[in-house]
């Protein structure tokens, strides 16, 4: 009788152990798929952002950043970083509005929106990084001079690099580093073109 009870206990333990391993395996598989999906989205966002930095017109630059930010927000949502996803979603809308109507009252509205998100979702000092990046980006998006836009985006990208290192998103880190480098190249290219056009020997 005791032997049968032991066998029954062993079978029960084996059953629940198999169930646990199966559930754990499914969860890990799902998390892996979410991570891979997030990295794919941010890779596409990366391409769109790089293309944006090569635009000479402010409006075209902001529209490509809109696409990049929308994909980047989806990437953060898949990683479970919902506060960052909210900040970047607001950034995406801001880029689109700034491309169409670069007016000061919109800038103040988006700054208020970013502050509201920070206050209502704050649960870690980590949230301060996307907030600061959003504020810099908001100010930059509504500047009429491309040089100022680029400077603000460079500072914002630096904050996002730190944030993405801390949340463990390698493709997002590489994306922001590439944005910084592309921003620098685009800035130098614009300066060189402006200098060339200002030269008295320049012939159109």
Coordinates of C-alpha atoms in Angstrom, one line a residue:
X1 CA 0.0 0.0 0.0
X2 CA 2.8 2.4 1.0
X3 CA 4.6 1.5 -2.3
X4 CA 1.5 2.4 -4.3
X5 CA 1.2 5.7 -2.5
X6 CA 4.8 6.5 -3.2
X7 CA 4.3 5.7 -6.9
X8 CA 1.2 7.8 -7.1
X9 CA 3.1 10.7 -5.4
X10 CA 6.0 10.3 -7.9
X11 CA 3.6 10.3 -10.8
X12 CA 1.8 13.4 -9.5
X13 CA 5.1 15.2 -9.1
X14 CA 6.3 14.2 -12.5
X15 CA 3.0 15.4 -14.0
X16 CA 3.2 18.9 -12.4
X17 CA 6.9 19.1 -13.2
X18 CA 6.2 18.5 -16.8
X19 CA 3.3 21.0 -16.8
X20 CA 5.6 23.6 -15.2
X21 CA 8.4 23.0 -17.7
X22 CA 5.9 23.2 -20.6
X23 CA 4.4 26.5 -19.3
X24 CA 7.9 27.9 -18.6
X25 CA 9.1 26.8 -22.1
X26 CA 6.0 28.5 -23.7
X27 CA 6.6 31.7 -21.7
X28 CA 10.3 31.8 -22.7
X29 CA 9.4 31.1 -26.3
X30 CA 6.9 34.0 -26.3
X31 CA 9.4 36.3 -24.6
X32 CA 12.0 35.4 -27.2
X33 CA 9.6 36.1 -30.1
X34 CA 8.6 39.5 -28.5
X35 CA 12.3 40.4 -28.1
X36 CA 13.1 39.4 -31.7
X37 CA 10.0 41.3 -32.9
X38 CA 11.0 44.4 -31.0
X39 CA 14.5 44.3 -32.5
X40 CA 13.1 43.9 -36.0
X41 CA 10.9 47.0 -35.5
X42 CA 13.7 49.1 -34.2
X43 CA 15.9 48.0 -37.1
X44 CA 13.3 49.4 -39.5
X45 CA 13.0 52.5 -37.4
X46 CA 16.8 52.8 -37.6
X47 CA 16.7 52.8 -41.4
X48 CA 14.0 55.5 -41.5
X49 CA 15.9 57.6 -39.0
X50 CA 19.1 57.4 -41.0
X51 CA 17.3 58.4 -44.1
X52 CA 15.8 61.4 -42.2
X53 CA 19.2 62.8 -41.3
X54 CA 20.2 62.9 -45.0
X55 CA 17.2 65.2 -45.9
X56 CA 18.0 68.8 -46.5
X57 CA 14.4 70.0 -46.0
X58 CA 13.2 70.3 -42.5
X59 CA 9.6 69.1 -43.3
X60 CA 10.9 65.9 -45.0
X61 CA 13.3 65.3 -42.2
X62 CA 10.5 65.5 -39.6
X63 CA 8.2 63.2 -41.5
X64 CA 10.8 60.4 -41.7
X65 CA 11.5 60.9 -38.0
X66 CA 7.7 60.4 -37.5
X67 CA 7.9 57.0 -39.1
X68 CA 11.0 56.1 -37.1
X69 CA 9.5 57.2 -33.8
X70 CA 6.3 55.3 -34.4
X71 CA 8.2 52.1 -35.0
X72 CA 10.5 52.8 -32.1
X73 CA 7.5 53.2 -29.8
X74 CA 6.1 49.8 -30.9
X75 CA 9.6 48.3 -30.1
X76 CA 9.5 49.7 -26.5
X77 CA 5.9 48.4 -26.0
X78 CA 7.0 44.8 -27.0
X79 CA 9.9 45.1 -24.5
X80 CA 7.4 46.0 -21.8
X81 CA 8.9 49.5 -21.4
X82 CA 5.5 51.2 -21.6
X83 CA 6.6 54.6 -20.2
X84 CA 9.2 54.9 -22.9
X85 CA 6.6 53.7 -25.5
X86 CA 4.3 56.6 -24.4
X87 CA 7.0 59.2 -24.6
X88 CA 8.1 58.0 -28.1
X89 CA 4.5 57.8 -29.3
X90 CA 4.1 61.4 -28.2
X91 CA 7.3 62.2 -30.1
X92 CA 5.9 60.6 -33.3
X93 CA 2.8 62.7 -33.2
X94 CA 5.0 65.8 -32.4
X95 CA 7.2 65.2 -35.4
X96 CA 4.2 65.0 -37.7
X97 CA 2.5 68.2 -36.3
X98 CA 5.9 70.1 -36.4
X99 CA 6.3 69.1 -40.0
X100 CA 2.9 70.6 -40.9
X101 CA 2.5 73.4 -38.4
X102 CA 5.7 74.5 -36.6
X103 CA 3.9 76.9 -34.2
X104 CA 5.0 77.7 -30.6
X105 CA 1.6 76.8 -29.0
X106 CA 2.0 73.2 -30.3
X107 CA 5.5 73.0 -28.7
X108 CA 4.1 74.1 -25.3
X109 CA 1.3 71.6 -25.6
X110 CA 3.6 68.7 -26.4
X111 CA 5.9 69.7 -23.5
X112 CA 2.9 69.7 -21.2
X113 CA 1.9 66.2 -22.6
X114 CA 5.4 64.8 -21.8
X115 CA 5.3 66.3 -18.3
X116 CA 1.9 64.7 -17.8
X117 CA 3.1 61.3 -18.9
X118 CA 6.1 61.6 -16.5
X119 CA 3.9 62.5 -13.5
X120 CA 1.3 59.8 -14.1
X121 CA 3.6 56.9 -15.0
X122 CA 6.7 57.7 -12.9
X123 CA 8.0 54.5 -11.1
X124 CA 11.8 54.7 -11.6
X125 CA 14.5 57.3 -12.1
X126 CA 15.0 55.6 -15.5
X127 CA 11.8 57.4 -16.6
X128 CA 13.6 60.8 -16.4
X129 CA 15.8 59.9 -19.4
X130 CA 13.0 59.6 -22.0
X131 CA 11.4 62.6 -20.5
X132 CA 14.5 64.8 -20.9
X133 CA 15.0 63.4 -24.4
X134 CA 11.3 64.2 -25.2
X135 CA 11.7 67.8 -23.9
X136 CA 14.8 68.4 -26.0
X137 CA 13.2 66.8 -29.1
X138 CA 10.1 68.9 -28.6
X139 CA 12.1 72.1 -28.4
X140 CA 14.2 71.1 -31.5
X141 CA 11.2 70.0 -33.6
X142 CA 9.7 73.5 -33.5
X143 CA 12.9 75.4 -34.4
X144 CA 12.9 76.9 -37.9
X145 CA 16.7 76.6 -38.3
X146 CA 17.9 73.1 -39.3
X147 CA 21.1 73.5 -37.3
X148 CA 19.2 73.9 -34.0
X149 CA 16.9 71.0 -34.9
X150 CA 20.0 68.8 -35.4
X151 CA 21.7 70.0 -32.1
X152 CA 18.6 69.1 -30.0
X153 CA 18.2 65.8 -31.7
X154 CA 21.9 65.0 -31.0
X155 CA 21.5 65.7 -27.3
X156 CA 18.2 63.7 -27.2
X157 CA 19.9 60.7 -29.0
X158 CA 22.7 60.8 -26.3
X159 CA 20.1 60.4 -23.6
X160 CA 18.3 57.6 -25.5
X161 CA 21.6 55.7 -25.9
X162 CA 22.0 55.7 -22.1
X163 CA 18.4 54.6 -21.6
X164 CA 18.6 51.8 -24.2
X165 CA 21.8 50.5 -22.6
X166 CA 20.0 50.3 -19.2
X167 CA 16.8 48.5 -20.6
X168 CA 18.9 46.1 -22.6
X169 CA 18.0 46.8 -26.3
X170 CA 21.2 46.4 -28.3
X171 CA 19.7 47.3 -31.7
X172 CA 18.2 50.5 -30.2
X173 CA 21.6 51.4 -28.8
X174 CA 23.3 51.0 -32.2
X175 CA 20.4 52.9 -33.8
X176 CA 20.9 56.0 -31.6
X177 CA 24.7 55.9 -32.1
X178 CA 24.2 55.7 -35.8
X179 CA 21.7 58.7 -35.5
X180 CA 24.4 60.7 -33.8
X181 CA 26.9 59.9 -36.4
X182 CA 24.5 60.6 -39.3
X183 CA 23.4 63.8 -37.7
X184 CA 27.1 64.9 -37.5
X185 CA 27.7 63.9 -41.2
X186 CA 24.5 65.7 -42.3
X187 CA 25.4 68.8 -40.3
X188 CA 28.9 68.9 -41.9
X189 CA 27.4 68.3 -45.3
X190 CA 25.0 71.2 -44.9
X191 CA 27.7 73.5 -43.6
X192 CA 29.9 72.6 -46.5
X193 CA 27.1 73.2 -49.0
X194 CA 26.2 76.6 -47.4
X195 CA 29.9 77.7 -47.5
X196 CA 30.2 76.7 -51.1
X197 CA 27.0 78.6 -52.1
X198 CA 28.2 81.7 -50.2
X199 CA 31.6 81.6 -51.9
X200 CA 31.9 84.4 -54.6
X201 CA 33.4 81.8 -57.0
X202 CA 30.2 79.6 -56.8
X203 CA 28.4 79.3 -60.1
X204 CA 24.9 77.9 -60.1

